[in-house]
Amino acid sequence: MNPQINTLFVASEVVPFAKTGGLADVSGALPKALAALGVNVKVVMPRYYSIDRETLEHIPMALGVDMGSMGELWAGVYRSHLSGSDVEIYFIDHEAFYGRSGLYHEEEAYADNDIRFVFLSKAALQLSRALGFRPDIVHANDWHTAALPVLLKTTLREDAFFKESASVLTLHNLQHQGVFAKELMDVLGVDWRYFNPMQLEAMDNVNLLKGGIAFCDALTTVSRKYAHEIQTPEFGFGLEAHIRAHAHKLYGILNGVDYEEWSPAVDPYIAARYDSNSFEGKALCKRDLQERFGLPLREDVPLIGFVGRFVTQKGIELIATVLEGLLAMDIQMVMLGSGEQWAEAFFSNMAGKYPDRFGCHIGYNNALAHQIEAGSDLFLMPSLFEPCGLNQIYSLRYGTLPIVRATGGLDDTIVNYDPATGEGNGFKFWYATPDALYHTVQWAVDTCRYQPEAFRAMQLRAMKAHFSWKDAARQYLDIYLALYYQNRIKRYQ
Ligand code: ADP
Ligand code: GLC
């Protein structure tokens, strides 16, 4: 019988409350899977302006948060539950920081993001104290909450309430590190002696993620491959040496999928439900998708989908470079996303130029994301780097075969089609070049068009794959337990 572990899980976005990417999917699902294994977990996030207070339960407490040189600031507290569960999620309310339309930016990143998220970290600890919830594990995610391991190992090291709390930091994306002017040290309230290149300093700035990596007790990332990649210059974004120095505590744990949300058998957003035993519905979904994008209603034409942020990470430059070549193959393609302005303009223009082959929707649209997963034959994800990637895993369940670059979680989840044996669940390329992308798409399209039986067999196999949160949660629990026992042992030394 395992001891019960108390975990304080802090993240900047959590579904269904606020989402810009996969971090929200993970934060909405992993805590539930941990709770199912007996972990006593409480989630904390900001009460962004877009989250209606009326839908939450007000907790009558005011948290005084020590913001160092800014003095003490106050936060209100709200509560709700992760969907379909009794896992509590707490919202930190502070109008001046979170009463804005975006999560992190409008046109540009908010200038006070450092303060906004250090506040989240500090308020989460303060909340834990106010609730009398003594965490065995404080689980932080990405740079936004990377101050948590730092605070626990510095200012709070001897704190009676937190001195047995260990920290886990999960890296969902190393590109964003939280680099800010060094005056942030005074707001953090952490001694300046930690402002050194082994801990919090990078080029005379504070790098919150670097600090988190230095001070956390366990460092995890969201696939095994990415755990290796981030130790190399190509993927380390300047932190590769720092991560190598901490590689003894680094683990790669693949994300799972919430199949209640992402499964064509139960999906309320799609035109017809289907599964691997009754596949007919997929053709209706394809037709529905073609209608939505004003494309000719052709069953025979291979339809490729893309859903994702329009940023370099996702390989949008590669797609843009070869798009006209791809469209010359007699295919249809639809894209959903938003991000860099050039990309929004470019893809919209292409939709105007090739209305019978290419459709583009700029914006964030969850229902359409589901409809693209269901209605496409192939799903394109040519990322330059991809810590885990969720869309390709969702695609598998929808029988929509992924075309991916072999990096990070894409490489760990997609098995290249082998025409000799018929094995595989998608199509992969290695070099991030337009040529490689073009030829791999051509191969996938040809397989879809000319080898329909092999393609169908692969689709059905892909739909049976199961990427379970239970497995992932078990691996996190192993880490939690190891840290818990280490702390107990230390007490007797
Ligand atoms: P990342 O977190 O790097 O953006 P992931 O593949 O892990 O990539 O997760 C992206 C998540 O965000 C998926 O759930 C995807 O469906 C969703 N998503 C991305 N862009 C959009 C969009 N424009 N509209 C709706 N959902 C989107
Ligand atoms: C990040 C990564 C993505 C990953 C997600 C959830 O946003 O870019 O690859 O799936 O986090 O871990």
Short mmCIF file of C-alpha atoms and ligand atoms in Angstrom, two decimals:
data_model
loop_
_atom_site.label_atom_id
_atom_site.label_comp_id
_atom_site.label_asym_id
_atom_site.label_seq_id
_atom_site.Cartn_x
_atom_site.Cartn_y
_atom_site.Cartn_z
CA MET A 1 0.00 0.00 0.00
CA ASN A 2 1.47 3.33 -1.07
CA PRO A 3 1.41 6.32 1.25
CA GLN A 4 -1.01 9.01 0.18
CA ILE A 5 0.79 11.75 -1.69
CA ASN A 6 -0.43 15.33 -1.58
CA THR A 7 0.33 17.11 -4.85
CA LEU A 8 -0.05 20.76 -5.64
CA PHE A 9 -0.20 20.95 -9.44
CA VAL A 10 0.26 24.46 -10.83
CA ALA A 11 -0.14 25.46 -14.46
CA SER A 12 -0.85 28.56 -16.52
CA GLU A 13 -3.61 26.88 -18.55
CA VAL A 14 -6.01 24.01 -17.91
CA VAL A 15 -8.90 22.67 -20.05
CA PRO A 16 -11.75 23.46 -20.14
CA PHE A 17 -11.05 26.77 -18.40
CA ALA A 18 -8.31 28.28 -20.59
CA LYS A 19 -6.26 26.85 -23.42
CA THR A 20 -3.78 27.94 -26.04
CA GLY A 21 -2.10 24.56 -26.60
CA GLY A 22 -1.34 21.09 -25.34
CA LEU A 23 -0.25 22.22 -21.89
CA ALA A 24 -3.92 22.84 -21.12
CA ASP A 25 -4.93 19.35 -22.29
CA VAL A 26 -2.26 17.81 -20.07
CA SER A 27 -3.13 19.93 -17.04
CA GLY A 28 -6.79 19.03 -17.38
CA ALA A 29 -6.16 15.30 -17.70
CA LEU A 30 -3.04 14.27 -15.77
CA PRO A 31 -4.31 15.40 -12.34
CA LYS A 32 -7.45 13.27 -12.84
CA ALA A 33 -5.36 10.24 -13.74
CA LEU A 34 -3.18 10.84 -10.68
CA ALA A 35 -6.26 11.12 -8.48
CA ALA A 36 -7.49 7.80 -9.88
CA LEU A 37 -4.26 6.26 -8.55
CA GLY A 38 -4.93 7.65 -5.10
CA VAL A 39 -2.93 10.88 -5.23
CA ASN A 40 -4.56 13.75 -3.37
CA VAL A 41 -4.09 16.45 -5.99
CA LYS A 42 -5.15 20.06 -6.11
CA VAL A 43 -4.70 22.14 -9.25
CA VAL A 44 -4.04 25.89 -9.29
CA MET A 45 -4.25 28.36 -12.20
CA PRO A 46 -5.01 32.06 -12.73
CA ARG A 47 -8.59 33.32 -12.88
CA TYR A 48 -8.24 34.87 -16.32
CA TYR A 49 -10.72 37.46 -17.45
CA SER A 50 -12.29 34.92 -19.84
CA ILE A 51 -13.25 32.61 -16.96
CA ASP A 52 -16.58 33.85 -15.68
CA ARG A 53 -16.56 34.22 -11.88
CA GLU A 54 -20.24 33.26 -11.85
CA THR A 55 -19.36 29.75 -12.97
CA LEU A 56 -16.97 29.26 -10.03
CA GLU A 57 -17.38 28.89 -6.31
CA HIS A 58 -16.05 31.84 -4.36
CA ILE A 59 -13.84 30.86 -1.45
CA PRO A 60 -14.00 33.56 1.19
CA MET A 61 -10.31 34.03 1.84
CA ALA A 62 -7.84 36.73 0.88
CA LEU A 63 -4.31 35.59 0.28
CA GLY A 64 -1.53 38.01 1.15
CA VAL A 65 1.28 37.29 -1.29
CA ASP A 66 4.75 38.56 -0.48
CA MET A 67 6.06 40.01 -3.75
CA GLY A 68 9.42 41.14 -2.39
CA SER A 69 10.24 44.67 -3.52
CA MET A 70 6.61 45.18 -4.69
CA GLY A 71 5.37 44.58 -1.17
CA GLU A 72 2.40 42.41 -0.25
CA LEU A 73 -0.29 41.94 -2.90
CA TRP A 74 -3.68 40.35 -2.38
CA ALA A 75 -5.40 37.60 -4.27
CA GLY A 76 -8.96 36.30 -4.22
CA VAL A 77 -9.66 32.58 -4.52
CA TYR A 78 -12.25 30.66 -6.53
CA ARG A 79 -12.80 26.96 -6.89
CA SER A 80 -14.20 24.46 -9.34
CA HIS A 81 -13.53 20.87 -10.40
CA LEU A 82 -11.77 19.33 -13.36
CA SER A 83 -14.45 18.18 -15.77
CA GLY A 84 -16.13 14.94 -14.88
CA SER A 85 -14.19 14.53 -11.65
CA ASP A 86 -13.99 15.69 -8.06
CA VAL A 87 -10.41 16.97 -8.44
CA GLU A 88 -10.39 20.50 -7.09
CA ILE A 89 -9.03 23.34 -9.16
CA TYR A 90 -8.35 26.68 -7.49
CA PHE A 91 -8.23 30.00 -9.31
CA ILE A 92 -6.01 32.86 -8.24
CA ASP A 93 -7.89 36.09 -8.79
CA HIS A 94 -6.04 39.37 -9.18
CA GLU A 95 -7.61 41.91 -11.50
CA ALA A 96 -4.47 43.90 -12.24
CA PHE A 97 -2.60 40.82 -13.50
CA TYR A 98 -5.23 38.59 -15.06
CA GLY A 99 -8.08 40.94 -15.95
CA ARG A 100 -7.06 41.05 -19.64
CA SER A 101 -8.28 39.34 -22.75
CA GLY A 102 -5.28 37.12 -23.60
CA LEU A 103 -3.49 34.58 -21.46
CA TYR A 104 0.03 35.72 -22.27
CA HIS A 105 -0.31 38.41 -24.90
CA GLU A 106 -2.49 40.46 -27.13
CA GLU A 107 -0.49 41.73 -30.11
CA GLU A 108 2.71 41.28 -28.14
CA ALA A 109 3.65 39.47 -24.94
CA TYR A 110 2.47 41.40 -21.88
CA ALA A 111 5.40 43.38 -20.49
CA ASP A 112 4.71 42.22 -16.95
CA ASN A 113 4.47 38.48 -17.63
CA ASP A 114 7.35 37.91 -15.21
CA ILE A 115 5.41 39.46 -12.36
CA ARG A 116 2.11 37.86 -13.40
CA PHE A 117 3.50 34.35 -13.22
CA VAL A 118 5.81 34.77 -10.25
CA PHE A 119 2.64 35.94 -8.54
CA LEU A 120 0.85 32.75 -9.61
CA SER A 121 3.63 30.60 -8.14
CA LYS A 122 3.77 32.50 -4.88
CA ALA A 123 0.00 32.68 -4.53
CA ALA A 124 -0.27 28.92 -5.13
CA LEU A 125 2.09 28.26 -2.22
CA GLN A 126 0.25 30.72 -0.06
CA LEU A 127 -3.05 29.04 -0.92
CA SER A 128 -1.65 25.67 0.01
CA ARG A 129 -0.65 27.07 3.38
CA ALA A 130 -4.02 28.74 3.91
CA LEU A 131 -5.83 25.47 3.12
CA GLY A 132 -3.54 23.54 5.44
CA PHE A 133 -2.70 21.39 2.41
CA ARG A 134 0.92 20.37 3.01
CA PRO A 135 2.22 19.22 -0.38
CA ASP A 136 4.57 16.28 -0.60
CA ILE A 137 5.01 17.25 -4.23
CA VAL A 138 4.75 20.63 -5.88
CA HIS A 139 4.38 19.95 -9.60
CA ALA A 140 5.29 22.90 -11.84
CA ASN A 141 4.88 23.17 -15.61
CA ASP A 142 7.01 25.20 -18.02
CA TRP A 143 8.58 28.58 -17.29
CA HIS A 144 5.37 30.14 -15.97
CA THR A 145 5.58 28.16 -12.76
CA ALA A 146 9.30 27.38 -12.74
CA ALA A 147 9.74 29.80 -9.82
CA LEU A 148 8.16 27.14 -7.58
CA PRO A 149 11.19 24.79 -7.33
CA VAL A 150 13.41 27.86 -6.91
CA LEU A 151 11.40 29.24 -4.00
CA LEU A 152 11.13 25.87 -2.29
CA LYS A 153 14.90 25.34 -2.34
CA THR A 154 15.89 28.91 -1.40
CA THR A 155 13.67 31.18 0.67
CA LEU A 156 11.41 28.34 1.85
CA ARG A 157 14.12 25.79 2.50
CA GLU A 158 13.71 25.98 6.28
CA ASP A 159 10.04 26.89 6.23
CA ALA A 160 8.22 24.62 8.68
CA PHE A 161 5.27 24.11 6.31
CA PHE A 162 7.17 23.41 3.09
CA LYS A 163 10.44 21.94 4.21
CA GLU A 164 9.41 18.42 3.23
CA SER A 165 7.88 19.41 -0.08
CA ALA A 166 9.75 18.10 -3.12
CA SER A 167 9.28 19.58 -6.56
CA VAL A 168 8.77 18.19 -10.04
CA LEU A 169 9.15 20.43 -13.07
CA THR A 170 7.68 19.27 -16.39
CA LEU A 171 9.08 20.77 -19.58
CA HIS A 172 6.41 21.03 -22.25
CA ASN A 173 8.39 23.36 -24.46
CA LEU A 174 11.96 24.52 -23.99
CA GLN A 175 11.72 27.35 -26.46
CA HIS A 176 9.98 29.59 -23.95
CA GLN A 177 12.15 30.05 -20.89
CA GLY A 178 10.90 33.11 -19.06
CA VAL A 179 13.90 35.39 -19.51
CA PHE A 180 13.51 38.74 -17.79
CA ALA A 181 15.48 41.74 -16.48
CA LYS A 182 17.40 40.84 -13.36
CA GLU A 183 15.36 43.17 -11.13
CA LEU A 184 12.95 40.23 -10.97
CA MET A 185 15.30 38.80 -8.33
CA ASP A 186 14.00 41.41 -5.89
CA VAL A 187 10.39 40.48 -6.59
CA LEU A 188 11.20 36.79 -6.26
CA GLY A 189 12.81 37.71 -2.97
CA VAL A 190 15.52 35.15 -3.59
CA ASP A 191 19.04 35.90 -2.38
CA TRP A 192 21.28 37.42 -5.07
CA ARG A 193 23.87 34.73 -4.53
CA TYR A 194 21.65 32.45 -6.61
CA PHE A 195 22.00 34.87 -9.51
CA ASN A 196 24.83 32.92 -11.09
CA PRO A 197 25.21 31.00 -14.38
CA MET A 198 24.63 27.63 -12.72
CA GLN A 199 21.29 28.67 -11.28
CA LEU A 200 19.17 31.68 -12.20
CA GLU A 201 21.39 33.88 -14.35
CA ALA A 202 21.73 33.84 -18.13
CA MET A 203 23.49 36.70 -19.91
CA ASP A 204 22.81 39.04 -17.01
CA ASN A 205 19.08 38.27 -17.08
CA VAL A 206 16.96 36.04 -14.91
CA ASN A 207 16.03 32.80 -16.69
CA LEU A 208 13.19 31.27 -14.70
CA LEU A 209 13.22 27.94 -16.50
CA LYS A 210 16.95 27.59 -15.95
CA GLY A 211 16.40 28.22 -12.24
CA GLY A 212 13.58 25.70 -12.13
CA ILE A 213 15.77 23.07 -13.80
CA ALA A 214 18.58 23.74 -11.35
CA PHE A 215 16.44 23.52 -8.22
CA CYS A 216 13.72 20.95 -8.96
CA ASP A 217 14.04 17.49 -7.43
CA ALA A 218 12.87 15.78 -10.61
CA LEU A 219 12.73 17.12 -14.12
CA THR A 220 10.39 15.54 -16.63
CA THR A 221 9.51 16.13 -20.22
CA VAL A 222 6.73 14.81 -22.36
CA SER A 223 8.43 12.15 -24.51
CA ARG A 224 11.57 10.05 -24.29
CA LYS A 225 12.95 11.30 -27.54
CA TYR A 226 12.58 14.94 -26.49
CA ALA A 227 14.35 14.13 -23.22
CA HIS A 228 17.38 13.16 -25.32
CA GLU A 229 17.01 15.92 -27.86
CA ILE A 230 17.03 18.77 -25.36
CA GLN A 231 20.53 17.74 -24.33
CA THR A 232 21.78 18.68 -27.80
CA PRO A 233 22.41 22.13 -29.33
CA GLU A 234 19.75 21.63 -32.01
CA PHE A 235 16.93 21.35 -29.50
CA GLY A 236 18.31 22.77 -26.25
CA PHE A 237 17.68 26.45 -27.01
CA GLY A 238 20.92 27.30 -25.21
CA LEU A 239 20.09 25.23 -22.12
CA GLU A 240 21.53 21.94 -23.41
CA ALA A 241 24.62 22.02 -21.21
CA HIS A 242 22.56 23.02 -18.19
CA ILE A 243 20.14 20.15 -18.84
CA ARG A 244 22.99 17.69 -19.33
CA ALA A 245 24.31 18.76 -15.93
CA HIS A 246 20.93 17.80 -14.47
CA ALA A 247 20.28 14.76 -16.66
CA HIS A 248 20.50 12.42 -13.64
CA LYS A 249 17.06 13.63 -12.58
CA LEU A 250 15.52 13.88 -16.08
CA TYR A 251 12.71 11.54 -17.23
CA GLY A 252 10.73 11.38 -20.47
CA ILE A 253 7.08 10.45 -19.92
CA LEU A 254 4.80 10.41 -22.93
CA ASN A 255 1.51 12.26 -22.57
CA GLY A 256 -1.72 10.32 -22.75
CA VAL A 257 -5.00 11.21 -24.42
CA ASP A 258 -8.35 12.01 -22.90
CA TYR A 259 -10.42 9.63 -25.06
CA GLU A 260 -13.65 10.95 -23.63
CA GLU A 261 -12.85 14.17 -25.42
CA TRP A 262 -11.00 12.82 -28.49
CA SER A 263 -12.73 9.75 -29.86
CA PRO A 264 -14.93 9.50 -32.98
CA ALA A 265 -17.12 6.98 -31.17
CA VAL A 266 -18.43 9.63 -28.78
CA ASP A 267 -17.42 12.98 -30.30
CA PRO A 268 -20.39 15.39 -30.21
CA TYR A 269 -18.80 17.83 -32.67
CA ILE A 270 -18.57 15.56 -35.71
CA ALA A 271 -21.16 14.79 -38.39
CA ALA A 272 -21.33 11.05 -37.69
CA ARG A 273 -19.94 8.78 -35.01
CA TYR A 274 -17.70 5.88 -36.05
CA ASP A 275 -15.14 3.43 -34.72
CA SER A 276 -12.95 0.66 -36.06
CA ASN A 277 -15.92 -1.74 -36.29
CA SER A 278 -18.24 0.66 -38.08
CA PHE A 279 -16.13 2.92 -40.22
CA GLU A 280 -18.83 4.28 -42.57
CA GLY A 281 -19.29 7.44 -40.50
CA LYS A 282 -15.87 8.68 -41.49
CA ALA A 283 -16.97 9.26 -45.09
CA LEU A 284 -19.82 11.45 -43.81
CA CYS A 285 -17.36 13.41 -41.70
CA LYS A 286 -15.19 13.94 -44.78
CA ARG A 287 -18.13 15.23 -46.75
CA ASP A 288 -19.10 17.52 -43.88
CA LEU A 289 -15.57 18.90 -43.71
CA GLN A 290 -15.50 19.54 -47.46
CA GLU A 291 -18.79 21.41 -47.13
CA ARG A 292 -17.49 23.52 -44.26
CA PHE A 293 -14.51 24.63 -46.32
CA GLY A 294 -16.47 24.98 -49.57
CA LEU A 295 -14.45 22.26 -51.28
CA PRO A 296 -15.84 19.97 -54.01
CA LEU A 297 -17.62 16.98 -52.44
CA ARG A 298 -15.35 14.24 -53.69
CA GLU A 299 -14.97 11.01 -51.80
CA ASP A 300 -12.00 9.81 -53.84
CA VAL A 301 -9.65 12.73 -53.30
CA PRO A 302 -7.08 12.44 -50.48
CA LEU A 303 -7.83 15.14 -47.89
CA ILE A 304 -5.01 16.38 -45.65
CA GLY A 305 -5.69 18.27 -42.42
CA PHE A 306 -3.58 20.56 -40.26
CA VAL A 307 -4.46 22.02 -36.86
CA GLY A 308 -1.98 23.99 -34.86
CA ARG A 309 -0.35 27.21 -33.88
CA PHE A 310 1.13 29.05 -36.89
CA VAL A 311 4.64 29.23 -35.47
CA THR A 312 8.01 28.06 -36.75
CA GLN A 313 7.97 25.11 -34.32
CA LYS A 314 5.12 23.56 -36.32
CA GLY A 315 6.99 23.59 -39.63
CA ILE A 316 4.73 26.19 -41.26
CA GLU A 317 7.61 27.57 -43.37
CA LEU A 318 8.10 24.10 -44.84
CA ILE A 319 4.40 23.81 -45.65
CA ALA A 320 4.32 27.28 -47.19
CA THR A 321 7.33 26.50 -49.39
CA VAL A 322 5.83 23.38 -50.96
CA LEU A 323 2.12 24.13 -50.74
CA GLU A 324 1.56 24.87 -54.43
CA GLY A 325 3.49 21.74 -55.35
CA LEU A 326 1.36 19.68 -53.00
CA LEU A 327 -1.88 21.13 -54.35
CA ALA A 328 -0.82 20.14 -57.86
CA MET A 329 -1.12 16.49 -56.77
CA ASP A 330 -4.94 16.55 -57.00
CA ILE A 331 -5.49 16.59 -53.28
CA GLN A 332 -7.53 18.70 -50.89
CA MET A 333 -6.05 20.32 -47.84
CA VAL A 334 -7.52 22.24 -44.92
CA MET A 335 -5.71 24.20 -42.26
CA LEU A 336 -6.89 25.60 -38.92
CA GLY A 337 -4.68 27.81 -36.82
CA SER A 338 -3.51 31.24 -35.90
CA GLY A 339 -0.21 32.85 -35.06
CA GLU A 340 2.40 34.59 -37.13
CA GLN A 341 0.90 37.28 -39.32
CA TRP A 342 2.74 36.35 -42.51
CA ALA A 343 1.41 32.81 -42.20
CA GLU A 344 -2.17 33.89 -41.59
CA ALA A 345 -1.98 36.13 -44.67
CA PHE A 346 -0.17 33.57 -46.83
CA PHE A 347 -2.49 30.64 -46.13
CA SER A 348 -5.61 32.83 -46.45
CA ASN A 349 -4.38 34.04 -49.84
CA MET A 350 -3.75 30.51 -50.96
CA ALA A 351 -7.29 29.58 -49.99
CA GLY A 352 -8.48 32.41 -52.23
CA LYS A 353 -6.25 31.26 -55.08
CA TYR A 354 -7.13 27.54 -54.88
CA PRO A 355 -10.72 27.48 -53.60
CA ASP A 356 -11.35 24.01 -55.03
CA ARG A 357 -8.36 22.45 -53.29
CA PHE A 358 -7.34 24.42 -50.24
CA GLY A 359 -9.28 25.72 -47.26
CA CYS A 360 -8.00 27.78 -44.37
CA HIS A 361 -9.63 28.94 -41.16
CA ILE A 362 -7.75 31.50 -39.10
CA GLY A 363 -8.54 31.42 -35.40
CA TYR A 364 -9.08 29.06 -32.52
CA ASN A 365 -12.02 26.69 -32.95
CA ASN A 366 -12.25 23.52 -30.89
CA ALA A 367 -15.23 22.06 -32.78
CA LEU A 368 -13.48 22.56 -36.11
CA ALA A 369 -10.33 20.92 -34.72
CA HIS A 370 -12.44 17.81 -34.00
CA GLN A 371 -14.08 17.98 -37.44
CA ILE A 372 -10.69 18.15 -39.17
CA GLU A 373 -9.44 15.16 -37.19
CA ALA A 374 -12.51 13.17 -38.23
CA GLY A 375 -12.94 14.31 -41.83
CA SER A 376 -9.35 14.12 -43.08
CA ASP A 377 -7.58 11.06 -44.50
CA LEU A 378 -4.14 12.31 -43.53
CA PHE A 379 -2.91 14.73 -40.87
CA LEU A 380 0.16 16.86 -41.49
CA MET A 381 2.54 17.70 -38.64
CA PRO A 382 6.00 18.57 -40.01
CA SER A 383 7.28 20.12 -36.74
CA LEU A 384 10.89 21.25 -36.42
CA PHE A 385 10.65 20.15 -32.81
CA GLU A 386 7.74 18.62 -30.93
CA PRO A 387 8.08 17.81 -27.23
CA CYS A 388 5.12 15.42 -27.43
CA GLY A 389 2.45 16.62 -29.80
CA LEU A 390 -1.14 15.64 -29.18
CA ASN A 391 -2.79 16.13 -32.53
CA GLN A 392 -0.99 13.22 -34.17
CA ILE A 393 -2.14 10.97 -31.33
CA TYR A 394 -5.71 12.24 -31.65
CA SER A 395 -5.45 11.61 -35.41
CA LEU A 396 -4.64 7.95 -34.83
CA ARG A 397 -7.88 7.44 -32.94
CA TYR A 398 -9.82 9.11 -35.78
CA GLY A 399 -8.19 6.83 -38.36
CA THR A 400 -6.48 9.85 -39.89
CA LEU A 401 -2.93 8.83 -40.67
CA PRO A 402 -0.26 11.30 -39.58
CA ILE A 403 2.52 12.58 -41.83
CA VAL A 404 5.19 13.72 -39.39
CA ARG A 405 8.78 14.74 -39.03
CA ALA A 406 10.64 12.20 -36.89
CA THR A 407 11.26 14.41 -33.89
CA GLY A 408 10.31 14.33 -30.19
CA GLY A 409 6.94 12.80 -29.42
CA LEU A 410 6.13 12.54 -33.13
CA ASP A 411 8.94 10.03 -33.52
CA ASP A 412 7.92 8.16 -30.37
CA THR A 413 4.28 7.75 -31.37
CA ILE A 414 4.34 7.29 -35.15
CA VAL A 415 5.67 4.11 -36.75
CA ASN A 416 6.64 4.57 -40.38
CA TYR A 417 4.60 2.65 -42.95
CA ASP A 418 6.47 -0.34 -44.29
CA PRO A 419 5.03 -1.31 -47.68
CA ALA A 420 6.76 -4.69 -47.48
CA THR A 421 4.94 -5.79 -44.34
CA GLY A 422 2.03 -3.34 -44.25
CA GLU A 423 3.06 -2.32 -40.75
CA GLY A 424 3.09 1.20 -39.41
CA ASN A 425 0.60 3.91 -38.51
CA GLY A 426 1.81 6.91 -40.49
CA PHE A 427 4.43 8.45 -42.74
CA LYS A 428 7.69 9.95 -41.47
CA PHE A 429 10.54 12.06 -42.74
CA TRP A 430 13.76 12.99 -41.02
CA TYR A 431 15.30 16.07 -42.59
CA ALA A 432 13.48 19.35 -42.12
CA THR A 433 13.61 20.21 -45.81
CA PRO A 434 10.84 21.12 -48.25
CA ASP A 435 11.94 18.23 -50.46
CA ALA A 436 11.60 15.67 -47.70
CA LEU A 437 8.17 17.01 -46.80
CA TYR A 438 7.02 17.07 -50.42
CA HIS A 439 8.08 13.52 -51.17
CA THR A 440 6.66 12.13 -47.95
CA VAL A 441 3.29 13.75 -48.61
CA GLN A 442 3.42 12.36 -52.14
CA TRP A 443 4.13 8.89 -50.77
CA ALA A 444 1.25 9.15 -48.30
CA VAL A 445 -1.15 10.48 -50.92
CA ASP A 446 -0.17 7.74 -53.37
CA THR A 447 -0.68 5.10 -50.70
CA CYS A 448 -4.11 6.53 -49.92
CA ARG A 449 -5.07 6.71 -53.60
CA TYR A 450 -3.50 3.61 -55.09
CA GLN A 451 -3.28 1.17 -52.18
CA PRO A 452 -6.63 1.67 -50.50
CA GLU A 453 -6.60 -1.73 -48.81
CA ALA A 454 -3.22 -1.25 -47.17
CA PHE A 455 -4.26 2.27 -46.21
CA ARG A 456 -7.52 1.07 -44.67
CA ALA A 457 -5.76 -1.67 -42.73
CA MET A 458 -3.39 0.92 -41.33
CA GLN A 459 -6.28 3.22 -40.39
CA LEU A 460 -8.05 0.47 -38.49
CA ARG A 461 -4.90 -0.48 -36.66
CA ALA A 462 -4.18 3.15 -35.79
CA MET A 463 -7.65 3.50 -34.28
CA LYS A 464 -7.01 0.67 -31.85
CA ALA A 465 -3.88 2.21 -30.36
CA HIS A 466 -4.29 3.45 -26.84
CA PHE A 467 -2.14 6.18 -25.28
CA SER A 468 -3.35 6.06 -21.75
CA TRP A 469 -3.09 8.69 -19.08
CA LYS A 470 -3.13 5.85 -16.58
CA ASP A 471 0.26 4.61 -17.80
CA ALA A 472 1.70 8.12 -17.77
CA ALA A 473 0.27 8.83 -14.30
CA ARG A 474 1.85 5.62 -12.97
CA GLN A 475 5.24 6.86 -14.09
CA TYR A 476 4.70 10.24 -12.44
CA LEU A 477 3.57 8.47 -9.29
CA ASP A 478 6.79 6.43 -9.25
CA ILE A 479 8.74 9.67 -9.27
CA TYR A 480 6.53 11.19 -6.58
CA LEU A 481 7.02 8.14 -4.37
CA ALA A 482 10.79 8.11 -4.84
CA LEU A 483 10.98 11.76 -3.83
CA TYR A 484 8.65 11.18 -0.90
CA TYR A 485 10.80 8.37 0.48
CA GLN A 486 14.02 10.28 -0.14
CA ASN A 487 12.66 13.10 1.97
CA ARG A 488 11.63 10.73 4.75
CA ILE A 489 15.09 9.17 4.76
CA LYS A 490 16.72 12.60 4.95
CA ARG A 491 14.70 13.33 8.07
CA TYR A 492 16.49 10.56 9.94
CA GLN A 493 19.98 11.44 8.78
P1 ADP B 1 1.19 22.65 -28.79
O1 ADP B 1 0.89 22.50 -27.36
O2 ADP B 1 2.63 22.82 -29.10
O3 ADP B 1 0.37 23.73 -29.44
P2 ADP B 1 -0.04 20.01 -29.09
O4 ADP B 1 -0.18 19.13 -30.28
O5 ADP B 1 0.50 19.39 -27.86
O6 ADP B 1 0.79 21.28 -29.54
O7 ADP B 1 -1.45 20.54 -28.65
C1 ADP B 1 -2.20 21.44 -29.38
C2 ADP B 1 -3.62 21.41 -28.86
O8 ADP B 1 -4.25 22.64 -29.19
C3 ADP B 1 -4.45 20.33 -29.48
O9 ADP B 1 -5.46 19.94 -28.57
C4 ADP B 1 -5.08 21.06 -30.68
O10 ADP B 1 -6.27 20.48 -31.12
C5 ADP B 1 -5.31 22.42 -30.12
N1 ADP B 1 -5.26 23.51 -31.09
C6 ADP B 1 -4.17 24.11 -31.61
N2 ADP B 1 -4.53 25.11 -32.44
C7 ADP B 1 -5.88 25.14 -32.45
C8 ADP B 1 -6.85 25.94 -33.12
N3 ADP B 1 -6.50 26.92 -33.95
N4 ADP B 1 -8.15 25.70 -32.86
C9 ADP B 1 -8.51 24.71 -32.02
N5 ADP B 1 -7.64 23.91 -31.37
C10 ADP B 1 -6.35 24.13 -31.58
C1 GLC B 2 3.82 21.81 -25.62
C2 GLC B 2 4.47 21.11 -26.80
C3 GLC B 2 3.69 19.92 -27.29
C4 GLC B 2 3.15 19.09 -26.14
C5 GLC B 2 2.38 19.95 -25.18
C6 GLC B 2 1.83 19.19 -23.99
O1 GLC B 2 2.99 22.84 -25.96
O2 GLC B 2 4.75 22.01 -27.86
O3 GLC B 2 4.50 19.14 -28.13
O4 GLC B 2 2.32 18.07 -26.63
O5 GLC B 2 3.20 20.96 -24.68
O6 GLC B 2 2.83 18.54 -23.25
#
